[in-house]
Coordinates of N, CA and C in Angstrom, one line a residue:
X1 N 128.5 98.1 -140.5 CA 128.8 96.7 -140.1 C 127.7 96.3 -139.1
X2 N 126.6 95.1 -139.0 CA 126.3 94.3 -138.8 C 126.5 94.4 -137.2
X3 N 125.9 94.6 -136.3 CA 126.7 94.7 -134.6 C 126.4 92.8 -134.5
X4 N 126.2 91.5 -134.8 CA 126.8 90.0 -134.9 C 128.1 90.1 -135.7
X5 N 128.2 91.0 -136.9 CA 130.0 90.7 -137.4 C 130.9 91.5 -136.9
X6 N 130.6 92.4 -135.9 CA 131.4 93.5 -134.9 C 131.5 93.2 -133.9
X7 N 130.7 91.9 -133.5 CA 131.0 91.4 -132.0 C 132.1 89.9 -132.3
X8 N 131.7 89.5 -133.1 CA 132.5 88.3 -134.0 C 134.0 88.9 -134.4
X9 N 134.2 89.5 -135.0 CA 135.3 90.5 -135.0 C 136.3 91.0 -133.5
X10 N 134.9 91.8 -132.9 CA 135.8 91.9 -131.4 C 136.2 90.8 -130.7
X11 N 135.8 89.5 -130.6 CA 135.9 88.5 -130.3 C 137.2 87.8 -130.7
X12 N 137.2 87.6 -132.5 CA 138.2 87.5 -132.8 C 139.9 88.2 -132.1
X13 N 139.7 89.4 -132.4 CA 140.6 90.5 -132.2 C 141.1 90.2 -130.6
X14 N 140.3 89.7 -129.6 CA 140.6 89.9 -128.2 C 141.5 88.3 -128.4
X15 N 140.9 87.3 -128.8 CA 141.6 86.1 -128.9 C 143.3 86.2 -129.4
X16 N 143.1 86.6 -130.5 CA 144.7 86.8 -131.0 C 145.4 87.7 -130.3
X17 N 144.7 88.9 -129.8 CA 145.6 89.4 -128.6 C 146.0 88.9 -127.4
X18 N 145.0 88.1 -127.3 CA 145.7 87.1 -126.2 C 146.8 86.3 -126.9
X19 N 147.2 85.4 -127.5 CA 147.9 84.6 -128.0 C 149.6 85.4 -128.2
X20 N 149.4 86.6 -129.0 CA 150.5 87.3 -129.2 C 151.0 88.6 -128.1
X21 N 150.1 89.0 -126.7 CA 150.3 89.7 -125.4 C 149.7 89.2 -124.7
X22 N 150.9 89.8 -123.5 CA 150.6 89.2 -122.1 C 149.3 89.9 -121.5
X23 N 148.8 90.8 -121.5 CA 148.0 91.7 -121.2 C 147.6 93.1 -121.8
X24 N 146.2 93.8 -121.7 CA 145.9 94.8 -122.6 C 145.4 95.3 -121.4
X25 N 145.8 96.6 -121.2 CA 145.4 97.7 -120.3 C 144.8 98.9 -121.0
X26 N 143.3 99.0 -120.2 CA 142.6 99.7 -121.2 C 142.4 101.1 -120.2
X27 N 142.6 102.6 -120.5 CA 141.6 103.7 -119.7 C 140.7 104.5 -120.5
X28 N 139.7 104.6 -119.6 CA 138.7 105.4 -120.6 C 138.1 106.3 -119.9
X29 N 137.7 107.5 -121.0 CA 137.8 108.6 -120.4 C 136.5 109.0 -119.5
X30 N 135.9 109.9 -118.7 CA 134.9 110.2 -117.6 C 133.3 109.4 -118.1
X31 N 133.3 110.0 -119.0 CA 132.1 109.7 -120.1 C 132.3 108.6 -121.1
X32 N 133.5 107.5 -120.9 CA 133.6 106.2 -121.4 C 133.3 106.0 -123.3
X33 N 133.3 107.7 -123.7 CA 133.7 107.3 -125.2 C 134.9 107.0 -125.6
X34 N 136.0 107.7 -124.8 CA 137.1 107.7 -125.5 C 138.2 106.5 -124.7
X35 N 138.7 106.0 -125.3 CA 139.6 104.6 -124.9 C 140.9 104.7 -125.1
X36 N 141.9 104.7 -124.6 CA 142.9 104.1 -125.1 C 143.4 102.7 -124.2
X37 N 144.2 102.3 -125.5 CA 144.4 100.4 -124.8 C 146.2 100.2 -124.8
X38 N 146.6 99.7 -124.1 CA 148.4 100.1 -124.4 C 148.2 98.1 -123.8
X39 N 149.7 98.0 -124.4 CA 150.2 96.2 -124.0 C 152.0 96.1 -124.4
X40 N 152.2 95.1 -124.3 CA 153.3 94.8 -124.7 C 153.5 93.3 -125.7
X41 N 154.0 93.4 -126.5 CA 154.0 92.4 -127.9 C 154.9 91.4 -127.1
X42 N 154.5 89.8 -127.7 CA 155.9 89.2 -127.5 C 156.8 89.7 -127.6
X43 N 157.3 90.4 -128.5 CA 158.7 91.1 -128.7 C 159.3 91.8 -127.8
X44 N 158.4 92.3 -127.2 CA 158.7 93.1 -125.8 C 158.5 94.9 -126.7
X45 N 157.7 95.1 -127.2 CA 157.5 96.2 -127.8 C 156.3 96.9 -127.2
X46 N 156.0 98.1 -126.8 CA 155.2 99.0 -125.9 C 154.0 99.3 -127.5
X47 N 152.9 99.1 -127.3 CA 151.8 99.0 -128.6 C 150.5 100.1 -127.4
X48 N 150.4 101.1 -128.5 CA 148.9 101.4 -127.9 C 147.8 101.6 -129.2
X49 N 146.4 101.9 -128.9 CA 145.4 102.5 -129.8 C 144.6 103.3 -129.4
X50 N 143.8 104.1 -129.9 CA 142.8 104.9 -129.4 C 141.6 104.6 -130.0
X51 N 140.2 104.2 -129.1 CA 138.9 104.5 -129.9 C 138.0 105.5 -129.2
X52 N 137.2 106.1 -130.2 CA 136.1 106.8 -129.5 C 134.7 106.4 -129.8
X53 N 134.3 106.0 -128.9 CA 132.8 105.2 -129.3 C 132.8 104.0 -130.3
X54 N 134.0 103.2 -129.6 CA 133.9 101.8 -130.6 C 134.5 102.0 -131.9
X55 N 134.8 102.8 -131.9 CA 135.4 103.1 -133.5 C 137.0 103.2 -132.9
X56 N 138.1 102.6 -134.0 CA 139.2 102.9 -133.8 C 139.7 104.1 -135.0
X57 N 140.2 104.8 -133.7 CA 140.7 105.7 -134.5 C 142.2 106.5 -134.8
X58 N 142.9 105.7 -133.9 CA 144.1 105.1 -133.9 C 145.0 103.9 -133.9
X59 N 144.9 103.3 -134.6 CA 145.3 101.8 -135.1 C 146.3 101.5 -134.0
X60 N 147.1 100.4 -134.3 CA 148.0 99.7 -133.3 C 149.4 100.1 -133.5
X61 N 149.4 101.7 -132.4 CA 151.0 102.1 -133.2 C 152.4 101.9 -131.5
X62 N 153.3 101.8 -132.0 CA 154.6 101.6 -131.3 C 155.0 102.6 -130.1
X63 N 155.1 102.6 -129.3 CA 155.8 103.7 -128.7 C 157.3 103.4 -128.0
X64 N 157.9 104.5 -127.5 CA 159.5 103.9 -127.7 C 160.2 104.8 -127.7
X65 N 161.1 105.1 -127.3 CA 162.4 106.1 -127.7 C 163.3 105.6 -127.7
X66 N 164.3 106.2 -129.3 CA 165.8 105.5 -129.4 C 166.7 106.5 -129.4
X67 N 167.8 106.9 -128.4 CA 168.7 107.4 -128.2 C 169.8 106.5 -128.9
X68 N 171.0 107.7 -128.4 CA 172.4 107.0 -129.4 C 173.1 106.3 -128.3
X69 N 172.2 106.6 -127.2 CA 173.1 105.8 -125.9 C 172.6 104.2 -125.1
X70 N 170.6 104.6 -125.2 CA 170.2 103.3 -125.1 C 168.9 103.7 -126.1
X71 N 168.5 102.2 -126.2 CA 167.1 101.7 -126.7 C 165.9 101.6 -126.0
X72 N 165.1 102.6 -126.0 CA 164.1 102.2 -124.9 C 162.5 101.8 -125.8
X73 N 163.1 101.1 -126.7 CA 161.5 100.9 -127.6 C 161.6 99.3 -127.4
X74 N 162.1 98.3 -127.4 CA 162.0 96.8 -127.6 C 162.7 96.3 -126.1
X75 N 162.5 95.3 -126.0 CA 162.6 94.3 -124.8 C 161.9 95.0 -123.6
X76 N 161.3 95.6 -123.6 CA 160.7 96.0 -122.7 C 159.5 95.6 -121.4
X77 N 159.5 95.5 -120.3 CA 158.3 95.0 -119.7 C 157.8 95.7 -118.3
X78 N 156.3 95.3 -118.1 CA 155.5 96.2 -117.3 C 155.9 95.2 -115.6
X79 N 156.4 96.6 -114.6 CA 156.6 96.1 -113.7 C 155.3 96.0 -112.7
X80 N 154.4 97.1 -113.0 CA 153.1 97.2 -112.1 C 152.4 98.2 -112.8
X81 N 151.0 98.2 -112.7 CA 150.4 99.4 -113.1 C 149.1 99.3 -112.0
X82 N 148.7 101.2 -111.9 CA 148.1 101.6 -111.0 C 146.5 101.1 -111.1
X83 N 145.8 101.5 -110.4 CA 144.5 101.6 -110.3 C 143.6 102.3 -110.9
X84 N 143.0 102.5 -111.8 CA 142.5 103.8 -112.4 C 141.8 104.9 -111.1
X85 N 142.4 106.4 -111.7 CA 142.2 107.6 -110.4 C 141.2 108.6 -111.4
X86 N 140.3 109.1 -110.7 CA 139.1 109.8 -111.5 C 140.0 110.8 -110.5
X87 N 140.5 112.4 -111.9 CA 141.1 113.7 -111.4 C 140.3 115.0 -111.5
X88 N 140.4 115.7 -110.9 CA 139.1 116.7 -111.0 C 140.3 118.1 -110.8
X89 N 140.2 118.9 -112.0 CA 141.1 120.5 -111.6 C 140.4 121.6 -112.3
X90 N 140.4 122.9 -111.3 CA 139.9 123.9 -112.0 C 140.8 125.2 -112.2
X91 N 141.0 125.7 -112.8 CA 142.1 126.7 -112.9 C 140.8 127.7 -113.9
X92 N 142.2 129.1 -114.0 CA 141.8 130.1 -114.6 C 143.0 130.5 -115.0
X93 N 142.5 131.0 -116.9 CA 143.2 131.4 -117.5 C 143.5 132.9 -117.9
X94 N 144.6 133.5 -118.0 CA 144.6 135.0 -118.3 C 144.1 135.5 -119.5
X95 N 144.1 134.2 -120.7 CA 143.6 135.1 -121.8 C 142.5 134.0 -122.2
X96 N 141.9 134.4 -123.5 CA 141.6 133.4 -124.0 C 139.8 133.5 -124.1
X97 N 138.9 132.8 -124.4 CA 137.4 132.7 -124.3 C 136.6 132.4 -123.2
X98 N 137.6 131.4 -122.3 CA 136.9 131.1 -121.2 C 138.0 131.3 -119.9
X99 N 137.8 132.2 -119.1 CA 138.4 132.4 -118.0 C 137.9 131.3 -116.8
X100 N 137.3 130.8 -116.5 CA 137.0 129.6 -115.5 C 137.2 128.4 -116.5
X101 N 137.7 127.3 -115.8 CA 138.5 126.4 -116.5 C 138.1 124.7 -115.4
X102 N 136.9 123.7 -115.9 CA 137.3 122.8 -115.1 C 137.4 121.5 -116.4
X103 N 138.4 120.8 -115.3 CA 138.7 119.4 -116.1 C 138.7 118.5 -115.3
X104 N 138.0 117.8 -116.1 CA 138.0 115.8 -115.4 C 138.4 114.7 -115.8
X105 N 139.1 114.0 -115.7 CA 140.0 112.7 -116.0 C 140.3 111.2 -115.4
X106 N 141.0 110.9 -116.0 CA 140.8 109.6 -115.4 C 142.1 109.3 -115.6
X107 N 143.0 108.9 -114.7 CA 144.5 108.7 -114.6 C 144.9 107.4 -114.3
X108 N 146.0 106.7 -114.5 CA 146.4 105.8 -114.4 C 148.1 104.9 -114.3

């Protein structure tokens, strides 16, 4: 695709998200290829996706849990959300290929 019909498209895409959510909350990971975007639908339904490097590679799926006691997938809404936190941990594992172990993230 054309990066004028992929910007036209993104364009698109952010407009109608506006119209149909209140807001799109995006984190992305240390090195900014990997994305995920979570919102909430008029409906009051919890929606997220994943891309990596501009590509989607998880479409626009539901999240939710339905018990026999309550519903926690619909009417739902965001009270506050944090700050993005860059996490840094290193551990060591007993088995495996690599006995030193670091990881970096980005929390939220």
């Amino acid at each position: 695709m054309k990066p004028a019909k992929l910007l036209i498209v993104f364009f698109l895409l952010v407009f109608l998200n506006g119209i149909y959510c209140k807001e799109i909350y995006t984190i992305k990971s240390p090195n900014q290829k990997i994305s995920v975007n979570f919102w909430i639908n008029h409906s009051g339904f919890a929606l997220y996706s994943v891309s990596h490097s501009n590509t989607v590679l998880l479409q626009e799926s539901k999240l939710g849990i339905v018990r026999s006691d309550e519903d926690f997938s619909s009417n739902l809404s965001i009270d506050s959300v944090s700050k993005v936190k860059t996490i840094n941990d290193d551990y060591k594992l007993l088995h495996g290929k690599r006995l030193n172990n670091i990881y970096t993230g980005c929390r939220r």
